[in-house]
Amino acid sequence: MDQAQIEIQVLGALSQISAADWDACACPEAADGGRPLDPFTTHRFLRTLEESGSVGRGTGWQPQYLTAFLDGMLIAAAPMYAKSHSQGEYIFDHSWAHAYESAGGRYYPKLQIAVPFTPATGRRFLVRPGYERIGMSALVQGAVQLAADNQVSSVHATFCTEDEALAGGQMGLMLRSSQQFHWLNDKYTDFDAFLTALSSRKRKNIRKERAQACGFGGEIRTLTGDQLRPEHWEAFWRFYQDTGARKWGSPYLTRQFFDIAQQTMMDDMALVLAERDGYAIAGALNFIGRETLFGRYWGCSEHHACLHFELCYYRAIDFAIAHGLARVEAGAQGEHKLARGYLPTRTHSLHWVGDPGFADAVKKYLDAEGRAVGEEIEILTDYGPFRKSNPEEQQ
């Protein structure tokens, strides 16, 4: 099909395109009324970020949605933002920015194809079925051309799928590898069935942690859909503010995000709350995909032994097993997740840098980093909590 037939447009707001058209590219698997693979690139999630003021003026995340039309029909789109900093991305390029600016260059603004504040793997080049090849090609070429025309230093697509990474590499983009810790469901019937797959020592430790966590003097509930009420978000906002202040200096999401999400996304969320005497003291927010539970935010107003592990990791496993989900993605970083059944998993991103000399330096760095990531994943996997062939480990 002739590439010249495709028209590239950059939109400053999702209100400029219908939810039906956007989601036909973002989540065609949900056309039958089922869940999307992940909710983060859906029109409803991205628009909630916009309408709540979590992205837009003053945030450093200025929407520049990249769209490709063929004969007036949207065939591809990408959640793209003009960035004036590198916060909220979880694939860190601060050292690149420092090196480039130390050499006299201007690193910001840059173009970021990503879901803001969301280190979850998913499609970043959203293509209507039947237009996969020309759709992604048009988006990549459009983003690079936009950056070059406006003298923008670089383009980054973070937490893309492995297939997108391979395709992007063939188109001349640079590949970057990182790692996270994911729990995989080996058709477990319940949590105890999962525990039987672990070594005796790890199994005993998890049981001990769960008992300690439940000793805080209250109850733990997992709420989703119409079980979620405005008062639950009021409580969770307290926790989220505390975590955001400690980790990032200020929260990424606004208070309004949770109010709007209560109306537009209640079926996409699972909120785990620890409550005592009717008062929430800790919470963990997950988003529900077609095959994956995505752990996103945690916070508390009181500290209790192992409560973090229980709400964020063990209750997520419970939910995944109960709902037949294939995996739990527990967010960025955290080698402490390994002992709790979450194994190291490679994640992917794609990068374009306009300056040839700087691009060559970045490419060499990424090659070395990729080898190191592969070696670390191999080592950490070997230290995982699952039973080995050694009979002593199976006692």
PDB file of C-alpha atoms in Angstrom, residues 21 23 51 67 80-82 96 103 125 136 156 192 197 211 215 229-230 286 301-302 304 327 336 348 388 394:
ATOM      1  CA  ASP A  21     -11.878   5.468  16.708  1.00  0.00           C
ATOM      2  CA  ASP A  23      -9.909   2.313  20.885  1.00  0.00           C
ATOM      3  CA  GLU A  51      -9.109  15.994  32.361  1.00  0.00           C
ATOM      4  CA  THR A  67      -2.217   9.843  14.567  1.00  0.00           C
ATOM      5  CA  MET A  80       3.026  10.905  22.580  1.00  0.00           C
ATOM      6  CA  TYR A  81       4.055  13.798  24.820  1.00  0.00           C
ATOM      7  CA  ALA A  82       6.493  16.670  24.611  1.00  0.00           C
ATOM      8  CA  TRP A  96      22.009  11.141  28.684  1.00  0.00           C
ATOM      9  CA  ALA A 103      28.560  19.121  25.579  1.00  0.00           C
ATOM     10  CA  PHE A 125       2.182   1.962  18.479  1.00  0.00           C
ATOM     11  CA  MET A 136       3.694   1.354  12.856  1.00  0.00           C
ATOM     12  CA  HIS A 156      11.642   7.579  23.136  1.00  0.00           C
ATOM     13  CA  ASP A 192      -1.356 -22.856  48.520  1.00  0.00           C
ATOM     14  CA  ALA A 197       6.094 -24.781  43.804  1.00  0.00           C
ATOM     15  CA  ALA A 211       0.429 -14.164  59.230  1.00  0.00           C
ATOM     16  CA  GLY A 215      -1.880  -9.238  62.727  1.00  0.00           C
ATOM     17  CA  ARG A 229     -16.941   4.281  46.628  1.00  0.00           C
ATOM     18  CA  PRO A 230     -15.751   7.918  46.749  1.00  0.00           C
ATOM     19  CA  ASN A 286      -4.070  -2.375  40.778  1.00  0.00           C
ATOM     20  CA  SER A 301      -0.735   5.928  57.269  1.00  0.00           C
ATOM     21  CA  GLU A 302       0.599   3.337  59.714  1.00  0.00           C
ATOM     22  CA  HIS A 304       2.971  -2.713  60.209  1.00  0.00           C
ATOM     23  CA  ARG A 327       0.540 -12.789  35.365  1.00  0.00           C
ATOM     24  CA  HIS A 336      12.809  -7.888  47.229  1.00  0.00           C
ATOM     25  CA  HIS A 348      11.882  -3.031  26.185  1.00  0.00           C
ATOM     26  CA  LYS A 388      15.274 -26.945  42.375  1.00  0.00           C
ATOM     27  CA  GLN A 394      11.850 -30.363  48.087  1.00  0.00           C
TER      28      GLN A 394
END
